[in-house]
XYZ file of C-alpha atoms in Angstrom:
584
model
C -12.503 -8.894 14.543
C -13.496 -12.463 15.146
C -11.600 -12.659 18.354
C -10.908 -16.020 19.815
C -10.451 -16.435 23.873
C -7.246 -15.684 24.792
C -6.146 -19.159 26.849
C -2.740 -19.727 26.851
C 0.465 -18.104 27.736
C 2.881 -15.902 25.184
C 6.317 -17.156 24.997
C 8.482 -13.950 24.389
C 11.073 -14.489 22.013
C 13.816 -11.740 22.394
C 17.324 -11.753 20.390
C 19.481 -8.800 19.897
C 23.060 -8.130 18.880
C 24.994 -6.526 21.553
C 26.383 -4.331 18.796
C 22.755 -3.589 17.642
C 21.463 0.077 18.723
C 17.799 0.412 19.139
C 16.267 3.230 16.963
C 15.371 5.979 19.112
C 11.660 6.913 20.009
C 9.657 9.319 21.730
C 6.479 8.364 23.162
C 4.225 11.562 22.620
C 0.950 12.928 24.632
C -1.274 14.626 22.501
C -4.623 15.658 24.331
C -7.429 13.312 22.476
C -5.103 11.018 20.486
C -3.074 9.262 23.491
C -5.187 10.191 26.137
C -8.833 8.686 25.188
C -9.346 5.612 25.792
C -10.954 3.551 23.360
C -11.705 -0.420 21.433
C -9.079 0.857 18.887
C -8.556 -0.927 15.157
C -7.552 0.999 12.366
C -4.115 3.229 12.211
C -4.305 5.792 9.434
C -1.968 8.682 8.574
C -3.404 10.781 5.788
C -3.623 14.440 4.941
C -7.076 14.518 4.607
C -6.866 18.422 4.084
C -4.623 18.676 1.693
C -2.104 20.983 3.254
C 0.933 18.382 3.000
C 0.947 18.135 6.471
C -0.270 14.113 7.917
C -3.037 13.965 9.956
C -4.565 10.885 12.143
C -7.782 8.444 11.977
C -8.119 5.713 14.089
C -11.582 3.121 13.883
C -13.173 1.794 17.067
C -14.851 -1.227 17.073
C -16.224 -2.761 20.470
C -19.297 -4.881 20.524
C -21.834 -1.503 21.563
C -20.202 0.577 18.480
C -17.993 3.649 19.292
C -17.227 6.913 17.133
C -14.528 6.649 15.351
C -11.501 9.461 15.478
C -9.892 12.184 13.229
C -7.223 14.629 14.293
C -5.946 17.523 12.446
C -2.566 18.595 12.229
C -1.700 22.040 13.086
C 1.722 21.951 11.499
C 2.912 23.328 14.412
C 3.130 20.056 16.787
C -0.273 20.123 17.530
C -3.929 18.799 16.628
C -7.394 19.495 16.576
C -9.598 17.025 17.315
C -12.929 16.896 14.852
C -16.122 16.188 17.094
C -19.131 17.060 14.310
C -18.366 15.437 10.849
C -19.877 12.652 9.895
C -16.658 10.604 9.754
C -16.335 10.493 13.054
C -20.325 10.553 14.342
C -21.263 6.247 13.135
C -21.512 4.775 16.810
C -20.697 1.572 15.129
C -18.688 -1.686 15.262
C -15.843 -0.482 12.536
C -12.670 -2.337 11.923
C -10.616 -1.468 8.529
C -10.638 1.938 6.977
C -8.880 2.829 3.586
C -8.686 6.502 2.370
C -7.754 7.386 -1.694
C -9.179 9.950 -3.707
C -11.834 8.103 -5.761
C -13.309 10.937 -7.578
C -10.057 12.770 -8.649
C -10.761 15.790 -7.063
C -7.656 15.858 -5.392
C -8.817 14.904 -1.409
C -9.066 11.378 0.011
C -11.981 9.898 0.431
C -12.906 7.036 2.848
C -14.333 3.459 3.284
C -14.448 2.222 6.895
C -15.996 -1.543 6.913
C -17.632 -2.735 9.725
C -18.127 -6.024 11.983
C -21.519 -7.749 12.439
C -22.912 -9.277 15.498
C -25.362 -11.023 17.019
C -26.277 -12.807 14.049
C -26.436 -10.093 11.408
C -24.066 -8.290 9.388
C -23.706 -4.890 9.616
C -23.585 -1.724 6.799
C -20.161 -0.405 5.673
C -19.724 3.640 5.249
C -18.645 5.394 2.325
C -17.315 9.275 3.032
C -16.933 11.661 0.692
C -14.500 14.676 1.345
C -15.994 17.471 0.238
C -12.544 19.276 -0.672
C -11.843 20.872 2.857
C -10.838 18.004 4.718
C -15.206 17.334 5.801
C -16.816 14.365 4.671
C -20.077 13.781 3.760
C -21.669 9.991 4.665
C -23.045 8.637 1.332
C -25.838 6.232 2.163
C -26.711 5.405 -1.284
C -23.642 4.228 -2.230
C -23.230 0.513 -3.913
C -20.685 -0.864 -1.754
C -22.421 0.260 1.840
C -25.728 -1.464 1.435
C -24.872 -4.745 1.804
C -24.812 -6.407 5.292
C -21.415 -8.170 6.145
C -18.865 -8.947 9.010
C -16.030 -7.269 7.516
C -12.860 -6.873 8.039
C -10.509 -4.678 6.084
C -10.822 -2.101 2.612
C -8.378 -1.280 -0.102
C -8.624 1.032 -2.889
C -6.853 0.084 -6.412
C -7.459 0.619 -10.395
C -8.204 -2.929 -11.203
C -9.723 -2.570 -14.447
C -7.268 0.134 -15.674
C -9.647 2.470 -16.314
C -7.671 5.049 -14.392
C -10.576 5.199 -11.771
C -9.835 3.566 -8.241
C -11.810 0.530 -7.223
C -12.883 -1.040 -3.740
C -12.242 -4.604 -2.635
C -12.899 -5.435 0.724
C -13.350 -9.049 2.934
C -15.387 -10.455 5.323
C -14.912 -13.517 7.986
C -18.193 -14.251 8.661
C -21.365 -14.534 7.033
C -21.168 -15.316 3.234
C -17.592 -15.527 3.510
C -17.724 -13.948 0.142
C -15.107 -10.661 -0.417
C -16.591 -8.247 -2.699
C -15.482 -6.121 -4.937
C -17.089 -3.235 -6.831
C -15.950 -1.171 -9.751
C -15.746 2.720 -9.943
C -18.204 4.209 -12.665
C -16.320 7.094 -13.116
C -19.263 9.542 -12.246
C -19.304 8.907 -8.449
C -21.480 5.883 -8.221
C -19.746 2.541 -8.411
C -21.088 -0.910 -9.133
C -20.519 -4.622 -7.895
C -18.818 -6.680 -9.993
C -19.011 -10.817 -8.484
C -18.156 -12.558 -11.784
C -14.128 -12.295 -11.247
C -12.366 -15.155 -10.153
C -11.197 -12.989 -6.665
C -14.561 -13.003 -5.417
C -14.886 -16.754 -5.636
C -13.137 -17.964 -2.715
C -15.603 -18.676 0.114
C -12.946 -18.624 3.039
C -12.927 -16.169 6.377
C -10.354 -13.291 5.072
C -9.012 -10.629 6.718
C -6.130 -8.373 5.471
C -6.097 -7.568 1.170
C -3.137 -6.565 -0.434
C -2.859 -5.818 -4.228
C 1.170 -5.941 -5.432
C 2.801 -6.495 -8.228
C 4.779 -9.610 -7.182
C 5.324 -11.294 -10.230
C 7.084 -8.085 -12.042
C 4.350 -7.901 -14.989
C 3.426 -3.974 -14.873
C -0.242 -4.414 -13.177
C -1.460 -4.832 -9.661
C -1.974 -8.547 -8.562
C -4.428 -9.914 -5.333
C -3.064 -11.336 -2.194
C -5.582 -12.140 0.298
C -4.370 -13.388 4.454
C -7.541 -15.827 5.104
C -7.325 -17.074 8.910
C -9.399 -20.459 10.300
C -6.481 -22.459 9.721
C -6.839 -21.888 5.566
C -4.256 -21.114 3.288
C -3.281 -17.907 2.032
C -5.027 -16.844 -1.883
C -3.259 -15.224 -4.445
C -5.053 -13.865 -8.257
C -2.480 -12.867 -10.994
C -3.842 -10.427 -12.727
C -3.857 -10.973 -16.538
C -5.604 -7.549 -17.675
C -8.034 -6.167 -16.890
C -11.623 -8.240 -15.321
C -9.147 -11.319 -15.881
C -7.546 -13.066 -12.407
C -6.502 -16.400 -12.635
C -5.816 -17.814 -8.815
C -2.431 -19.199 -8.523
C -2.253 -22.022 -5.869
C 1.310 -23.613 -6.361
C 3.453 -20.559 -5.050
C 5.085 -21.086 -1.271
C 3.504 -18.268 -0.456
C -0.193 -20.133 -0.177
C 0.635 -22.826 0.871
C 0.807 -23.173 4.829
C -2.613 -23.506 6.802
C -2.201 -20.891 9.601
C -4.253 -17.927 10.895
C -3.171 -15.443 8.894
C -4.620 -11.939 10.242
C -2.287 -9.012 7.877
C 0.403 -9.221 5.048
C 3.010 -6.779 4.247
C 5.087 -6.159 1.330
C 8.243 -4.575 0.209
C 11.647 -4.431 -0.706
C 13.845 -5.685 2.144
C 16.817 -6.753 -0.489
C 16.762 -3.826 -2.233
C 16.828 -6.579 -5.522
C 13.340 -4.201 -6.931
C 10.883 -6.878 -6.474
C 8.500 -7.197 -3.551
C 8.808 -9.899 -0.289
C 6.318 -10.629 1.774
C 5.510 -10.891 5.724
C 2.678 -12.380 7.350
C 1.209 -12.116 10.267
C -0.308 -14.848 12.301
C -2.585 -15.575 15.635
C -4.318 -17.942 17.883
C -5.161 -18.888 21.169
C -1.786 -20.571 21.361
C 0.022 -18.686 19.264
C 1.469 -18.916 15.748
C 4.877 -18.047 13.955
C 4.817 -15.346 11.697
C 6.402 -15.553 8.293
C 9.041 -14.124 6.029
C 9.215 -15.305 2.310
C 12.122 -13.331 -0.458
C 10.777 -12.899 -3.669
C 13.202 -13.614 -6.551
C 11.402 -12.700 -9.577
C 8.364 -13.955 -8.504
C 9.309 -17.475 -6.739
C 9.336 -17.128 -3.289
C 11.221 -18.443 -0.477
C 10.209 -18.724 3.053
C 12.903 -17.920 5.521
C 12.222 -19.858 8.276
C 15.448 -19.179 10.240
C 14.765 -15.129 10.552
C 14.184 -14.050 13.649
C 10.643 -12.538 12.271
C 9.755 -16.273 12.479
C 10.925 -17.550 15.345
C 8.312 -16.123 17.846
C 5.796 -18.269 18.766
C 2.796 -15.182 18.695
C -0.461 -13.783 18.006
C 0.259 -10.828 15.072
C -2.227 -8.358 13.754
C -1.406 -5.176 11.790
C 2.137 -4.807 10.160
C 3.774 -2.122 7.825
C 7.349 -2.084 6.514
C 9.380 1.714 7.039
C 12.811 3.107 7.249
C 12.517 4.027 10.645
C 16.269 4.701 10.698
C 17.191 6.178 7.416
C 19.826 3.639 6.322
C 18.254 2.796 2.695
C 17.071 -0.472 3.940
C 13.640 -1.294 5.283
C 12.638 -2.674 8.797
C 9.730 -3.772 10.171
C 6.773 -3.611 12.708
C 4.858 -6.126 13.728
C 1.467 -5.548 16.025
C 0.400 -7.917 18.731
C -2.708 -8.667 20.435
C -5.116 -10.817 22.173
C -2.634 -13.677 23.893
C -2.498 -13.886 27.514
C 1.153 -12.198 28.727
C 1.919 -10.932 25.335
C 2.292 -6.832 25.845
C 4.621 -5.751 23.562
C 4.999 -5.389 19.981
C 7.964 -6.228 17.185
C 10.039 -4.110 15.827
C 12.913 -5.588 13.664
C 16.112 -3.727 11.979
C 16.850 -4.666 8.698
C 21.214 -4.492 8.627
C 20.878 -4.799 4.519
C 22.256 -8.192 4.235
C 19.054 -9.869 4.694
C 19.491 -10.378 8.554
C 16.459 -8.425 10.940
C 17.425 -7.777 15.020
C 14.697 -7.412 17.489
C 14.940 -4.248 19.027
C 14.773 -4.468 22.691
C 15.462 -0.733 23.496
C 13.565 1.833 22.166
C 10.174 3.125 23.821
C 8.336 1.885 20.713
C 9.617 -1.681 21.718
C 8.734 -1.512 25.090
C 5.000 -0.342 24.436
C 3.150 -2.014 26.732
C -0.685 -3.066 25.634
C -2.701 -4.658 22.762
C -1.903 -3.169 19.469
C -4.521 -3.598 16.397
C -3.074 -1.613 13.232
C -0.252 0.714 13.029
C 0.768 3.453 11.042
C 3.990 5.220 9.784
C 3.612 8.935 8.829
C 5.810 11.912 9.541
C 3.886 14.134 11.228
C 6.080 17.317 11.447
C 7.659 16.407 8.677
C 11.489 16.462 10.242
C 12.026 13.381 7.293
C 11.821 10.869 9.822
C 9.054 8.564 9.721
C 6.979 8.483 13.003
C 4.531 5.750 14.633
C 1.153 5.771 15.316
C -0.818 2.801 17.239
C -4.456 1.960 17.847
C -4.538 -0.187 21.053
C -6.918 -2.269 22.474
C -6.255 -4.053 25.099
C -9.303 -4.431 27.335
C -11.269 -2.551 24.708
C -10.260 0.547 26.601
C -7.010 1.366 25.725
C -5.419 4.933 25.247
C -3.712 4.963 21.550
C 0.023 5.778 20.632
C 1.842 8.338 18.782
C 5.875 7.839 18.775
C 7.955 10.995 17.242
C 10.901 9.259 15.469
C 13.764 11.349 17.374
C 16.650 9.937 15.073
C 19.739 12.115 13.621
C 22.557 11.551 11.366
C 21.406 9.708 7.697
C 20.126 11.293 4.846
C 16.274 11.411 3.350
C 14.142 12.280 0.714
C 10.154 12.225 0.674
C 8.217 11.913 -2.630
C 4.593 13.642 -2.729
C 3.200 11.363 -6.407
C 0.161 12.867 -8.405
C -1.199 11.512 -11.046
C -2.718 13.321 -13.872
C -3.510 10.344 -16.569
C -3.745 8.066 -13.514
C -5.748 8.248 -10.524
C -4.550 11.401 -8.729
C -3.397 9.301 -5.422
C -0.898 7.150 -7.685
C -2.382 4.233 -5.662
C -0.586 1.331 -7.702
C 2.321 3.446 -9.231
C 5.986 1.988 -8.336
C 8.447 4.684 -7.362
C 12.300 3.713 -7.520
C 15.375 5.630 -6.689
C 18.941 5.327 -7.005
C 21.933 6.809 -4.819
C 25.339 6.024 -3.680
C 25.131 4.565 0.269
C 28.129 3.393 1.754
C 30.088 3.221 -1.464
C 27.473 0.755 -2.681
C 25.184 1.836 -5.627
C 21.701 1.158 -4.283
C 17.967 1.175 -5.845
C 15.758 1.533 -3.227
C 11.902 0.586 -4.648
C 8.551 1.684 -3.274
C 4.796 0.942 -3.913
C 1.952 3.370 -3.467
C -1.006 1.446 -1.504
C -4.231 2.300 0.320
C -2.942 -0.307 2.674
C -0.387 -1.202 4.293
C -1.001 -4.179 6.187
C -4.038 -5.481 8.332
C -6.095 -2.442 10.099
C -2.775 -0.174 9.086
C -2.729 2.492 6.500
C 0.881 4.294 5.772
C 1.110 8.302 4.590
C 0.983 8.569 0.904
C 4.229 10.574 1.060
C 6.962 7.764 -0.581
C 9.608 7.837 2.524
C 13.228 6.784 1.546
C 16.434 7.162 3.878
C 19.523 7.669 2.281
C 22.131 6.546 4.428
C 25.549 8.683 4.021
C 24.159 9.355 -0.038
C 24.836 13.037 -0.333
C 23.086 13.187 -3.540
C 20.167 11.175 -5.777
C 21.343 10.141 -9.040
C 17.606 8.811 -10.442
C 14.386 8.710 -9.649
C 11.879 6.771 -11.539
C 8.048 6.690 -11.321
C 5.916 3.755 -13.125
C 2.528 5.466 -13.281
C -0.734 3.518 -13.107
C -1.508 4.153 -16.286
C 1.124 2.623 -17.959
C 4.063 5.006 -18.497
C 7.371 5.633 -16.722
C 9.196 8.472 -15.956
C 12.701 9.775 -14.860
C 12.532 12.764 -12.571
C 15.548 14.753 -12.389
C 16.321 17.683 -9.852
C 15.472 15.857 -6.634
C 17.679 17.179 -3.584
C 18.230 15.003 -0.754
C 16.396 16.287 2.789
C 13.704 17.627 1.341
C 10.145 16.724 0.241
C 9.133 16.851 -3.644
C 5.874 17.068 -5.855
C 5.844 14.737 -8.683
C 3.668 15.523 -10.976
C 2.715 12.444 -13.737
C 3.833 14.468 -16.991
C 5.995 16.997 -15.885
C 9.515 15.076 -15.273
C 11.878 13.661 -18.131
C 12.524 10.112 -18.889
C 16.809 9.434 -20.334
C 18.533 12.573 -20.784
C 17.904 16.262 -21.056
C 16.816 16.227 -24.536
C 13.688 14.654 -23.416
C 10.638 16.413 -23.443
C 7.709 15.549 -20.764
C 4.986 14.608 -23.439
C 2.631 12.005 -21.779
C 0.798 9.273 -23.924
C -1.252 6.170 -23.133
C -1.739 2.923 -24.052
C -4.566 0.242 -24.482
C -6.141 -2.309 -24.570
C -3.410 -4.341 -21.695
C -2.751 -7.423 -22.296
C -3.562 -7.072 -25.935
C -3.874 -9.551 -28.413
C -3.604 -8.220 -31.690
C -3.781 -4.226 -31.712
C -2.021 -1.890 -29.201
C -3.485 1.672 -29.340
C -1.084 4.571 -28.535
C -2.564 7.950 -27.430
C -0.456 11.006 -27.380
C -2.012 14.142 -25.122
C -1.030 16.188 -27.753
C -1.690 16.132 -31.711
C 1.352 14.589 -34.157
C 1.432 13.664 -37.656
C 3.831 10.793 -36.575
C 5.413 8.544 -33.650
C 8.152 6.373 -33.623
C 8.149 3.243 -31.934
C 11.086 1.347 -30.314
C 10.260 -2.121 -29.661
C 12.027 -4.082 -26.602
C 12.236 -7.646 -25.433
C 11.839 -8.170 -21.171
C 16.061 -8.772 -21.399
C 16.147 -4.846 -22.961
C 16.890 -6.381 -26.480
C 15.506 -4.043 -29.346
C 13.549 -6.202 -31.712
C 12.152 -3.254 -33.755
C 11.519 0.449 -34.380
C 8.423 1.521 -36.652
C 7.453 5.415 -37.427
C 3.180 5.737 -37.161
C 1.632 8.544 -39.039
C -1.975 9.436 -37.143
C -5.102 7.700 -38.047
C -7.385 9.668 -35.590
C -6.140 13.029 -34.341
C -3.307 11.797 -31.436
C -4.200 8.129 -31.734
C -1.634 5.676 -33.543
C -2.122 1.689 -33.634
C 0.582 -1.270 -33.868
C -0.009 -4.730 -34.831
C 0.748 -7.058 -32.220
C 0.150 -10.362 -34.231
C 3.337 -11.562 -34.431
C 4.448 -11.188 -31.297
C 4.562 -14.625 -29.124
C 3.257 -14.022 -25.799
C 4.884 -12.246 -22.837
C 5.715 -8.939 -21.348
C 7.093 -5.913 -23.764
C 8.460 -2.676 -23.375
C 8.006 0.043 -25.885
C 9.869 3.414 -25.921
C 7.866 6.541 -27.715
C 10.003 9.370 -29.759
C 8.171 12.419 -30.721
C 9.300 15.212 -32.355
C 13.205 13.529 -32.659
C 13.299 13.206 -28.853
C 11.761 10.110 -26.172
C 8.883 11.048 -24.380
C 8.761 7.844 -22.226
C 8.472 4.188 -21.727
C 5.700 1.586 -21.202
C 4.926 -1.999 -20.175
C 2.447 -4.235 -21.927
C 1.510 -7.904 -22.501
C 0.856 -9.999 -25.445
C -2.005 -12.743 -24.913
């Protein structure tokens, strides 16, 4: 929250092609969701119930408190509003919410952090679904008894224990973000001794991404008060080392939300931000090329002098290429949001057309989600202008390209796949395209995205691969997947090369390593065979393990010099899969 007075005047920047055609929306009215007014934050579309169908929270935060909102879907264009659970019963200031299933039961559970005042921090809440699509408020719980103004939650498996941990900031106060470590029993404990808890700056939006290509989740952290941006590689598991020499940190701005993903289809991850002030700010657009980073201060995402909140990439128009939308706020004049079309070559046009353009208000967080699941990804909004503001729901109404929608479960790894990387290759326009994906708890500041993976397709008519890099280390070709349709993938149960390949899972550990790497099969064998490979795909070796303790096989990693490796696993004459690791 934090809000500063809004003095000055907004200086709307507006360029479209005259060729460009605006992706058609249609602005919905659903009793409850776009007619209640409300001091709107968060934007979450999650299928709390489990029925595959996504349903809607939204936070409220003004300065008295205000019960925050869930709304069932009906699968049948309607919803039901929930009035009783304790989700939606706090009465208090909230601001960020992220939902994952931390006990790997199969439901999402929630963390909605909250915003001090008057002096005095406030509790966060902790909800545990109790398998129906209820929650239960959990007191007790580690990371709601501390007092803080915070700002924003995410869920990831930092330690890669294959249990989902909580890191969440705060802007005023300590100024410390904390972070705190799933037990694996329920409870969960605060750990302050890593180096991403060290920074003593106001913070706002969290984002963990792979950005530098290494096989593990990494920290980026949007810190406003005119500080620059903070960034921890992560080096295995409790070890982040902060990296301050990247373009990406270093320009002193406001910085309220971050996005990442794709945009160049090249398979590593670029990044927006999202900036504000009483004057205004420009927002920025940096292309990662194997993890250096180039600001492009000539796209049109940059030119607008604004004041930017919540953000979230999507392929709003099914073309294999991913736009984005940018949520504005708080600046005198300023009523309408961003939303930019990505043409593939790099270049993003302002739409100026749609309904979801010309949304008039204050928007906070944002969501994409397809809520009747027509394969078209839909919008929703919390607004909160005046902090009274009816929220948004816009029903993506476009025809014509091609889809496919990707429900991930892990069974080794956490059952949300929060942290997995999901890739997928087709034919579009005569081009051969990969198209890559992450699976996050967030999605930018205030905004959480479905957990269905979304890609458009263009003219493809067919998928030639899909590949999944699971949390917990392995990766996996799924084979089978028809276009305009919506598939489970199951961690273990697709095929990895060709169809001689059987879907054995193993594991690996410790990673990084520094002298033994462990290999555990989910099934017993008297012997493995391992194929060593170099980052470039070079084979340096290929060794045949005989078991030392039922399923469990060990290689010496002496020799190796340091770096990322690739090993491929046979079994029984046939691959079962590949994994990443790194040598210290």
């Amino acid at each position: 929250m934090n809000f500063k007075t809004t003095i000055a005047s907004f200086l709307l920047y507006a360029v479209m092609a005259s060729t460009a055609v605006a992706q058609s929306f249609q602005e919905t009215t659903f009793p409850d969701i776009t007619t209640t007014p409300s001091a709107s934050r968060s934007a979450n579309f999650i299928d709390v119930n489990g029925d595959g169908w996504d349903d809607i929270f939204i936070t409220n935060g003004p300065f008295a408190g205000q019960d925050n909102m869930l709304y069932i879907n009906n699968q049948n264009n309607t919803f039901t509003t929930v009035t009783t659970d304790d989700i939606v019963s706090d009465n208090d200031r909230s601001d960020g919410a992220s939902f994952a299933d931390v006990d790997n039961d199969g439901y999402l559970d929630a963390f909605v952090v909250t915003f001090g005042a008057n002096g005095v921090g406030k509790k966060n809440y902790f909800y545990r679904n109790n398998g129906d699509g209820s929650f239960t408020y959990e007191p007790g719980i580690a990371m709601g008894i501390p007092l803080t103004y915070s700002e924003m939650a995410t869920w990831i498996d930092a330690n890669n224990d294959q249990n989902l941990d909580l890191y969440f900031t705060n802007s005023v106060g300590s100024l410390q973000n904390m972070y705190f470590e799933n037990q694996g029993d329920g409870s969960f404990q605060q750990n302050n001794t890593l180096a991403i808890t060290n920074d003593i700056l106001p913070s706002r939006s969290v984002d963990w991404i792979d950005y530098d290509g290494d096989g593990d989740c990494d920290l980026f952290v949007a810190n406003e008060e005119g500080n620059t941006n903070s960034l921890f590689r992560n080096d295995g598991p409790d070890n982040f080392t902060q990296i301050t020499d990247l373009a990406i940190n270093l320009s002193f701005r406001n910085s309220a939300g971050s996005s990442w993903g794709d945009i160049d289809n090249d398979g590593d991850f670029d990044l927006f931000i999202a900036n504000y002030g009483n004057s205004g700010q420009a927002n920025q657009l940096y292309t990662n090329e194997n993890g250096v980073f180039t600001e492009e201060v000539d796209s049109s995402i940059a030119i607008p002098v604004t004041s930017s909140f919540g953000s979230s990439f999507a392929d709003v128009d099914n073309d294999g290429h991913l736009d984005l939308l940018v949520c504005n706020a708080f600046l005198v004049g300023q009523t309408t949001n961003f939303l930019y079309m990505n043409d593939g070559d790099g270049n993003f046009t302002l739409d100026t057309g749609s309904s979801l353009a010309n949304h008039q208000g204050w928007t906070f967080g944002c969501a994409f989600g397809d809520y009747d699941n027509d394969g078209w990804l839909d919008v929703l909004l919390a607004n909160t202008q005046g902090e009274n503001q009816t929220n948004s729901l816009f029903r993506n109404t476009g025809t014509g390209n091609n889809w496919v929608k990707l429900n991930c479960e892990g069974v080794v790894s956490n059952f949300s796949a929060v942290g997995a990387i999901v890739k997928i290759h087709a034919t579009i326009d005569g081009e051969q395209v990969w198209q890559t994906r992450k699976i996050a708890a967030s999605s930018g500041y205030c905004s959480q995205n479905s957990y269905t993976v979304h890609f458009g397709l263009g003219d493809a008519t067919s998928i030639e691969d899909v590949l999944v890099e699971w949390p917990a280390g392995t990766t996996e070709r799924f084979e089978n997947i028809t276009i305009n349709n919506t598939h489970d993938i199951i961690e273990g149960e697709g095929t990895l090369g060709n169809d001689e390949i059987v879907p054995t899972l193993f594991s690996i550990f410790p990673n990084p390593t520094a002298k033994e790497l462990h290999i555990n099969l989910t099934v017993p064998s008297e012997e493995i065979t391992v194929a060593l490979y170099s980052i470039s795909g070079q084979k340096m070796e290929e060794k045949t393990f005989r078991t030392q303790n039922g399923s469990q096989f060990t290689m010496d990693t002496t020799a190796l010099s340091q770096g990322l490796y690739f090993i491929e696993i046979h079994y029984g004459g046939k691959s079962i899969g590949t994994a990443k690791f790194v040598k210290e």
